[in-house]
mmCIF file of C-alpha atoms and ligand atoms in Angstrom:
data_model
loop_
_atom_site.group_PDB
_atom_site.id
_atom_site.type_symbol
_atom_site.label_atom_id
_atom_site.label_comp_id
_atom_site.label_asym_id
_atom_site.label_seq_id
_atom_site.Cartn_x
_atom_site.Cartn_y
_atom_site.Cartn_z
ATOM 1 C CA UNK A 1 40.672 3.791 -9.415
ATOM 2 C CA UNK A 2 37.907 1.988 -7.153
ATOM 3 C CA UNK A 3 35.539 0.020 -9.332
ATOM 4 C CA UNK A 4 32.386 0.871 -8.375
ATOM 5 C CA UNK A 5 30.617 -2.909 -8.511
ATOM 6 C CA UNK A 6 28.026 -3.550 -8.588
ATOM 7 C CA UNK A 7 26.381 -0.317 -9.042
ATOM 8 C CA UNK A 8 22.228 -0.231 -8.947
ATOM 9 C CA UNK A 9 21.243 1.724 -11.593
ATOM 10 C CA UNK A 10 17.762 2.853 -12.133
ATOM 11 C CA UNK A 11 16.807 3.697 -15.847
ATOM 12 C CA UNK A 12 13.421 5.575 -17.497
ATOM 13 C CA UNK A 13 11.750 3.866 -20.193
ATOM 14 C CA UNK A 14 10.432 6.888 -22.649
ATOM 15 C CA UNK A 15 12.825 8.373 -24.453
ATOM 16 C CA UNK A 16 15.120 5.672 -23.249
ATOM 17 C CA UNK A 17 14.628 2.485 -23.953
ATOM 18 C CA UNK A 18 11.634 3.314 -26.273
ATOM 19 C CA UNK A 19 9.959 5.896 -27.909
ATOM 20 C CA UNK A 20 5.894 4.872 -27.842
ATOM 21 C CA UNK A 21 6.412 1.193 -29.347
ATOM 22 C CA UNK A 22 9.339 1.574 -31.231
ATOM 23 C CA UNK A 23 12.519 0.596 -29.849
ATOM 24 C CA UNK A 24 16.054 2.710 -29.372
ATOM 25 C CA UNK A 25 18.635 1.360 -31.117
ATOM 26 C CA UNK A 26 21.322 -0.716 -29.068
ATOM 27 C CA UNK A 27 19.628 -0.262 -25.848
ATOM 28 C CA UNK A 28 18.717 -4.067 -24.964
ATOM 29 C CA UNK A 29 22.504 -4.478 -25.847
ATOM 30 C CA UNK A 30 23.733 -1.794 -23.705
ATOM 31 C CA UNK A 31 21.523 -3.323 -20.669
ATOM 32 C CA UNK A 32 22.367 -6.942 -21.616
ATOM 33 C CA UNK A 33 26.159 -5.515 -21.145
ATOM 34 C CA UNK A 34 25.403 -4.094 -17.869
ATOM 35 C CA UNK A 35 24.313 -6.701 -16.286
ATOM 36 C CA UNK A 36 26.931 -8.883 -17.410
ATOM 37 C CA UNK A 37 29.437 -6.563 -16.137
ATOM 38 C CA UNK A 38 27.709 -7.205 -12.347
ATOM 39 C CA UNK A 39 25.479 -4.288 -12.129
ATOM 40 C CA UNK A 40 21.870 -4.779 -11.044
ATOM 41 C CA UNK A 41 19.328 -2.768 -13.406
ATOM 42 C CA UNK A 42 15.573 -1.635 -12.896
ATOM 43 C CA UNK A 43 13.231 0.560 -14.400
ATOM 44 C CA UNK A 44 10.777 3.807 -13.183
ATOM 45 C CA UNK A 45 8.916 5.247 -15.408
ATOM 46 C CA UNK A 46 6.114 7.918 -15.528
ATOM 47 C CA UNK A 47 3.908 6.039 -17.769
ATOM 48 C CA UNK A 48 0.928 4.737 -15.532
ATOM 49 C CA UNK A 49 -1.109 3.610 -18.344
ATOM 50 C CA UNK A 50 0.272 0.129 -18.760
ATOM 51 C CA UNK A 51 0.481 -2.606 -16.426
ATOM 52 C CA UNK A 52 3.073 -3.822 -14.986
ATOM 53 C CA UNK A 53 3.283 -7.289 -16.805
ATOM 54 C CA UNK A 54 2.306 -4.724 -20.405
ATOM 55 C CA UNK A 55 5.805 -3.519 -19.818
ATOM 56 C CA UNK A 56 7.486 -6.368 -18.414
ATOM 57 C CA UNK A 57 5.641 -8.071 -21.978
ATOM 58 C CA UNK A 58 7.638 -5.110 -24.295
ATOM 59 C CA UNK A 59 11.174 -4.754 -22.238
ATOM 60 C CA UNK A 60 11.128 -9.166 -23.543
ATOM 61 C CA UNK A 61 9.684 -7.938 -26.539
ATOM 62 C CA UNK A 62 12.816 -5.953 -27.098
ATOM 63 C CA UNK A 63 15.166 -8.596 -25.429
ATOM 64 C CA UNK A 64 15.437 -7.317 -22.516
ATOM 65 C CA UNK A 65 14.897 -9.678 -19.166
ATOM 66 C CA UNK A 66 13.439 -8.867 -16.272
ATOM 67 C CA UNK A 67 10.907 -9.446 -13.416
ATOM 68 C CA UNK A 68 8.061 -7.724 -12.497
ATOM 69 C CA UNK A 69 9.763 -6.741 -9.053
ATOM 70 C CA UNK A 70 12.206 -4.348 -11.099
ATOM 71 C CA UNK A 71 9.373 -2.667 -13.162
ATOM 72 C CA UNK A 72 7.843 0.413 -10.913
ATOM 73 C CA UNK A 73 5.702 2.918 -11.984
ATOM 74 C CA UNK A 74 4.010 5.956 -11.565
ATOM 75 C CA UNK A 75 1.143 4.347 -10.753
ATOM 76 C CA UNK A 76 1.905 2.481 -8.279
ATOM 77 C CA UNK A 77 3.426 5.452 -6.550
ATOM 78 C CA UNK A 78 0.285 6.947 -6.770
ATOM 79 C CA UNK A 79 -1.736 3.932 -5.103
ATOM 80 C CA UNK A 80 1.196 4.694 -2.066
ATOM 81 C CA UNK A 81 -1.209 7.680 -1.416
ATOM 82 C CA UNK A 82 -4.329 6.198 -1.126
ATOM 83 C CA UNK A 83 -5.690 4.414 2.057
ATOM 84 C CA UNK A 84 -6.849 0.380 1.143
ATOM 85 C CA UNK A 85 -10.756 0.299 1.165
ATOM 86 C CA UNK A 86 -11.027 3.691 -0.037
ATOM 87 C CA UNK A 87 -12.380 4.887 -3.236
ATOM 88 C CA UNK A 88 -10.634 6.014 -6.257
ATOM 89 C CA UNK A 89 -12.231 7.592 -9.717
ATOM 90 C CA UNK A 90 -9.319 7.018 -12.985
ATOM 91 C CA UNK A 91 -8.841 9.286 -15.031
ATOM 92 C CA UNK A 92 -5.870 7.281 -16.984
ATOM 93 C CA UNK A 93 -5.438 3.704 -18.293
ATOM 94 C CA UNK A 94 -5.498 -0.166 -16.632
ATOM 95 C CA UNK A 95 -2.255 0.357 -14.969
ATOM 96 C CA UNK A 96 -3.683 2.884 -12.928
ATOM 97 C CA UNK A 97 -6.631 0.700 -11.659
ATOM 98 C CA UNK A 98 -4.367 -2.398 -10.985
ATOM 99 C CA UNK A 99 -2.102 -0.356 -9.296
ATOM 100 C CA UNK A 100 -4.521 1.136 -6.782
ATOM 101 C CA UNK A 101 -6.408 -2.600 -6.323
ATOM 102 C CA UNK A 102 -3.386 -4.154 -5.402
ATOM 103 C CA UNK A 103 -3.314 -1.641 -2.369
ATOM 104 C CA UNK A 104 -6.774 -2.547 -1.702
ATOM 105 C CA UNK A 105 -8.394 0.693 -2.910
ATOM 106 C CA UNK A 106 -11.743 0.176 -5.008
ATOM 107 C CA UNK A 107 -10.688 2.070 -8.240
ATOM 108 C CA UNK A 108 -13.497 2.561 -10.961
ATOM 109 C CA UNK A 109 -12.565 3.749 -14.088
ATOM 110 C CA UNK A 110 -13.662 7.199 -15.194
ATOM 111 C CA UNK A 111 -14.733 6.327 -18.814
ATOM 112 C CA UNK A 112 -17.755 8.881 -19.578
ATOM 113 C CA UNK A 113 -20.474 10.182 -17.795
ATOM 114 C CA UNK A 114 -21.513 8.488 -14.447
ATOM 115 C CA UNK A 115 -21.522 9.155 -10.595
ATOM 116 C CA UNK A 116 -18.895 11.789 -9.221
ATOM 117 C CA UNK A 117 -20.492 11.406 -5.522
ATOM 118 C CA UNK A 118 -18.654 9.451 -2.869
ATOM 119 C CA UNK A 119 -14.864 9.787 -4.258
ATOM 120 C CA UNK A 120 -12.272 9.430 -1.735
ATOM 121 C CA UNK A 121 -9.083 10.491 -4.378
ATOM 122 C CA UNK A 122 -9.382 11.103 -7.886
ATOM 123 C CA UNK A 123 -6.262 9.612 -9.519
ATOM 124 C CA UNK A 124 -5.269 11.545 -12.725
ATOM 125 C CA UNK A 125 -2.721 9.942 -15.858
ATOM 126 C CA UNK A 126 -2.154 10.084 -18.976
ATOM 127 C CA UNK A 127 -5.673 8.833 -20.853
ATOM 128 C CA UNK A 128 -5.737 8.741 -25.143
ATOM 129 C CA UNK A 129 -9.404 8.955 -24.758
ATOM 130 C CA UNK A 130 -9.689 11.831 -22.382
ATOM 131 C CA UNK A 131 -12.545 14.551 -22.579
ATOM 132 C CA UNK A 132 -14.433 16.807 -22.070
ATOM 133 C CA UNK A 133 -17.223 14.194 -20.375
ATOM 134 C CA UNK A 134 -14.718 12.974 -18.455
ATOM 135 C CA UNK A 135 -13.174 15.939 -17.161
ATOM 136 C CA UNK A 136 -16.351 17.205 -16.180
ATOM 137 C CA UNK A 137 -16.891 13.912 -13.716
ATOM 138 C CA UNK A 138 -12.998 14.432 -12.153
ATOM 139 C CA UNK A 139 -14.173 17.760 -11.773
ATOM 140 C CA UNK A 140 -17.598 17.239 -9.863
ATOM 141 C CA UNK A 141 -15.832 14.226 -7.703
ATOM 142 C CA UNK A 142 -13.093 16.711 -6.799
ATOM 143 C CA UNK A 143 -15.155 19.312 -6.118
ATOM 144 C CA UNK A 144 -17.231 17.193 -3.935
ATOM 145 C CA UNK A 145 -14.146 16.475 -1.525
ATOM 146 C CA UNK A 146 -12.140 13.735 -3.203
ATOM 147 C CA UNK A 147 -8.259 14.126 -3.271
ATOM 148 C CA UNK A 148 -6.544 15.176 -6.472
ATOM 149 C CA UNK A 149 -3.541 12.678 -7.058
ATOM 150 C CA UNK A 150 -1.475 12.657 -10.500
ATOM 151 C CA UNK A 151 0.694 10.415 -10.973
ATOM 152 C CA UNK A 152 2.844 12.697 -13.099
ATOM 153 C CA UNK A 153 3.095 15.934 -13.887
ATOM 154 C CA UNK A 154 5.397 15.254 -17.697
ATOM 155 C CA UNK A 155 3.712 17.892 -19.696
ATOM 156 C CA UNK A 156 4.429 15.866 -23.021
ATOM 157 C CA UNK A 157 5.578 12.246 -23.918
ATOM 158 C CA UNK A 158 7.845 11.278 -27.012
ATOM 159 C CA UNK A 159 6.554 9.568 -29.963
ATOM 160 C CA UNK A 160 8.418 8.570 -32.630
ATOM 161 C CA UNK A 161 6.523 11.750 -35.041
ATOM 162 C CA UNK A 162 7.510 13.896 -31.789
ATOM 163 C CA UNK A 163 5.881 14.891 -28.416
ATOM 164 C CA UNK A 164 1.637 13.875 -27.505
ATOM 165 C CA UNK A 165 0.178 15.760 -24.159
ATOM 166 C CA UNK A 166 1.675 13.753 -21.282
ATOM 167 C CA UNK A 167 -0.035 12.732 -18.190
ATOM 168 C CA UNK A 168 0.456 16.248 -16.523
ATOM 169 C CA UNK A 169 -1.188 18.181 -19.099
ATOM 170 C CA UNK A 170 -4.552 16.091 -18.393
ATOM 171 C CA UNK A 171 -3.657 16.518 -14.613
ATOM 172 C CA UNK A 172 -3.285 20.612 -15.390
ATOM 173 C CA UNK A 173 -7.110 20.177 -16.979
ATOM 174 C CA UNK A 174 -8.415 18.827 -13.969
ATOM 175 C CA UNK A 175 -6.719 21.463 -11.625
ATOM 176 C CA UNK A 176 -7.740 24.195 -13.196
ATOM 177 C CA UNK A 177 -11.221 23.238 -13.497
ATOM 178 C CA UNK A 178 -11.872 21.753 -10.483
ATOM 179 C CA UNK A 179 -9.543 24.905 -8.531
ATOM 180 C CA UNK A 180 -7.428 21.930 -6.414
ATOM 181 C CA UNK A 181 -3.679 21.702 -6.275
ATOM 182 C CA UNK A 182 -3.028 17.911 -6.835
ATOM 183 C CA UNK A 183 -0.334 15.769 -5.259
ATOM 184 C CA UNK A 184 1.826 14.508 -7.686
ATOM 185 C CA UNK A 185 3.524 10.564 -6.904
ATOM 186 C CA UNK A 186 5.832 10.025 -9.946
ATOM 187 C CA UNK A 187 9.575 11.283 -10.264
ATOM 188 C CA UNK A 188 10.630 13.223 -9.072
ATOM 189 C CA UNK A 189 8.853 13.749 -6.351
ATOM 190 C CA UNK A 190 8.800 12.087 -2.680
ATOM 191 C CA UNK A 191 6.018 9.246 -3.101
ATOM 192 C CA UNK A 192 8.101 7.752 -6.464
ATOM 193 C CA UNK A 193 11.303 8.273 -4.283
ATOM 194 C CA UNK A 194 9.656 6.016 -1.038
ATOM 195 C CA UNK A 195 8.847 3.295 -3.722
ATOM 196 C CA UNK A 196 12.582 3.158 -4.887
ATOM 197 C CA UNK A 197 14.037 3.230 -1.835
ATOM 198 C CA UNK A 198 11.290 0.236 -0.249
ATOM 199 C CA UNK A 199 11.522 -2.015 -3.457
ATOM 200 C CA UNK A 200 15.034 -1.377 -4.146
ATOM 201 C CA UNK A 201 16.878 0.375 -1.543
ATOM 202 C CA UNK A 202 20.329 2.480 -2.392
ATOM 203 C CA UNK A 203 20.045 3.620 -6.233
ATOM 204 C CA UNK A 204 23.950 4.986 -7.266
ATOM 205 C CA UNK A 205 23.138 6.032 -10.617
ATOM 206 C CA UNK A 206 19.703 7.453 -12.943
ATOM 207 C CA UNK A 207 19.501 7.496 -16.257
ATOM 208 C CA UNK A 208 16.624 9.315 -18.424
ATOM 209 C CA UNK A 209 15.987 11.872 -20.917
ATOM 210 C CA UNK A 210 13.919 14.592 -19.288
ATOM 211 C CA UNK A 211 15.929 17.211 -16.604
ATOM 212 C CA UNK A 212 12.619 18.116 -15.002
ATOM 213 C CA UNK A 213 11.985 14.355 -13.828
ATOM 214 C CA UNK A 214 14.767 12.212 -14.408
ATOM 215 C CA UNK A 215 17.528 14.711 -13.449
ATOM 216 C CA UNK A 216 15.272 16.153 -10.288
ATOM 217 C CA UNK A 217 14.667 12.349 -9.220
ATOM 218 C CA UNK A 218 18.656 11.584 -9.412
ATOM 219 C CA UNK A 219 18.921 14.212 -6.731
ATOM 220 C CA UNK A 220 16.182 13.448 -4.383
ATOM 221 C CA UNK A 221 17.763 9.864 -4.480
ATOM 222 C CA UNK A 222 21.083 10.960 -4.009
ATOM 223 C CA UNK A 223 22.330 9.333 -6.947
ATOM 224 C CA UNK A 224 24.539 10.246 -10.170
ATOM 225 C CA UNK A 225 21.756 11.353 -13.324
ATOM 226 C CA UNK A 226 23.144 10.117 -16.849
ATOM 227 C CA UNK A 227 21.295 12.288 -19.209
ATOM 228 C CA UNK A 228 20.369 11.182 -22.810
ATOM 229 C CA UNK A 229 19.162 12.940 -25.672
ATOM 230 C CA UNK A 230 17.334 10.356 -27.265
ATOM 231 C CA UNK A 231 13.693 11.412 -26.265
ATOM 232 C CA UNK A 232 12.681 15.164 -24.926
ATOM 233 C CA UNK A 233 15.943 16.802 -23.991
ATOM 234 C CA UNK A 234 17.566 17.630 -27.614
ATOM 235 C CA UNK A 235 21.839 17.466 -27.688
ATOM 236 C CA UNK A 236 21.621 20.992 -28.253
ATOM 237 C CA UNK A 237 19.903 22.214 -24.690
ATOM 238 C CA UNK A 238 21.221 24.944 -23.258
ATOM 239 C CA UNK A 239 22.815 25.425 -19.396
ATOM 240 C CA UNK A 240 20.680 22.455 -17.573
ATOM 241 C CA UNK A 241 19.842 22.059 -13.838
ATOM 242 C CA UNK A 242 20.440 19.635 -12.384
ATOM 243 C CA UNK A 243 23.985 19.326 -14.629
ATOM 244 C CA UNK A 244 24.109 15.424 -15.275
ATOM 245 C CA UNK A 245 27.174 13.496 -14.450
ATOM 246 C CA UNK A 246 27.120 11.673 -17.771
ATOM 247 C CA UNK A 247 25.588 12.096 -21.094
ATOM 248 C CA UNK A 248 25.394 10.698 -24.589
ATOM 249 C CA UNK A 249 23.455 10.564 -27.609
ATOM 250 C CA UNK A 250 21.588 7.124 -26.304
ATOM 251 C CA UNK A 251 21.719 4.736 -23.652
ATOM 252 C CA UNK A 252 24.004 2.663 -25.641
ATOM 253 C CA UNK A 253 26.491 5.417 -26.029
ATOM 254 C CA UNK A 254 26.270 6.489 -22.558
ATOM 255 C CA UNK A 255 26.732 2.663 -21.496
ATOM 256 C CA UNK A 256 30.390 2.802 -23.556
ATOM 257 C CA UNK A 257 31.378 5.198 -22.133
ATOM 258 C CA UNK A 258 30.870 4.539 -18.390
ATOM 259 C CA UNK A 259 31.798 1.217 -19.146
ATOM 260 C CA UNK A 260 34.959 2.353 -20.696
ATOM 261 C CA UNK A 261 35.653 4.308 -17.549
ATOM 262 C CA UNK A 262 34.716 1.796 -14.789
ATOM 263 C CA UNK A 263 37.117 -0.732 -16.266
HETATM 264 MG MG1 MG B 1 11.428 9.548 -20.410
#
């Protein structure tokens, strides 16, 4: 057979590598094999509340080595949609801000009660310390004419005691209330998919654990999705769509076995 080398393979980090700070078992090995075998590996994920040097700091944490260049995020797929010298109200974490001032946007943090006047884009993530005060702000700024961005739209994120709210169920809050239909940057949709393709170009394979993103995002990059069932998607789902072209328990069983069939 044609040995497909060096593939680029894009990988999630919930649910893949990690679940919140805890580890998955034999994934730094699986990636440390990976790249040994020739193949170049980088990371998307849907998170947009750390920065980008937060996650760079806890893939080494783990053992895993990389650069900041192979890190993206849903945040900075979000700052793609904003316009530099415009002005953005967060409702989400530090990633969000850095992401949007290293486009050149002015990005002030929605952390209570302040001024909602003079908005440009309201940029919506996942935020522990979201509500009802702070809804209320997205809410007048929206209403007042800024743009709704989210930078996901993951209903729930896994934890190692199960799923929290994820970054689209605080981005649902502010739509209803504030009766605007956000644009959405992360995977799978097209402003996550422009990142990929500028920063990394051709991506041949995707690997993650949730079918709505991970599996939709395989497809809008034209690449193979290698499911795992090690964060939302259980072993025991049901008919899926779209049907991945691998799967396995984790991401170091699904690394055997493509392994085992490449060589
Ligand atoms: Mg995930």
């Amino acid at each position: 057979m044609t040995v497909p080398v060096p593939l680029s393979i894009l990988l999630d980090l919930d649910g893949v590598l990690w679940r919140a700070d805890d580890p998955i078992s034999g994934a730094a090995d699986a990636l440390a094999r990976l790249v040994a075998a020739g193949h170049r590996v980088a990371y998307f994920t849907n998170n947009s509340y750390p920065r980008v040097a937060d996650n760079v700091a806890k893939l080494r944490g783990m053992g895993v080595v990389t650069t900041a260049e192979l890190v993206l995020s849903s945040a900075q797929a979000a700052a793609m949609l904003g316009t530099p010298g415009e002005r953005a109200l967060v409702v989400g974490g530090p990633g969000i801000v850095e992401s949007l001032e290293a486009r050149g946007l002015v990005a002030l943090a929605c952390d209570g009660p302040g001024e909602s006047a003079g908005f440009d884009l309201v940029v919506v993530g996942i935020d522990p310390a979201f509500d009802y005060r702070r809804l209320a702000r997205a809410m007048a700024a929206v209403c007042g004419g800024a743009r709704l961005v989210g930078t996901n739209s993951d209903a729930t994120y896994p934890t190692p005691a199960g799923e929290l709210p994820g970054g689209g169920s605080i981005l649902a809050a502010v739509a209803v209330a504030s009766r605007a239909d956000p644009v959405v940057a992360g995977k799978p949709e097209e402003p996550a998919a422009e990142l990929v393709r500028h920063r990394l170009g051709r991506v041949d394979l995707m690997i993650g654990d949730r079918i709505s993103t991970d599996g939709a995002f395989a497809r809008r990059l034209d690449a193979a999705f290698g499911l795992v069932w090690s964060g939302v998607t259980p072993a025991d789902h049901g008919p899926i769509d779209p049907a991945p072209d691998h799967e396995a328990a984790d991401l170091a069983h699904l690394v055997d076995d493509l392994l085992g069939r490449w060589f």
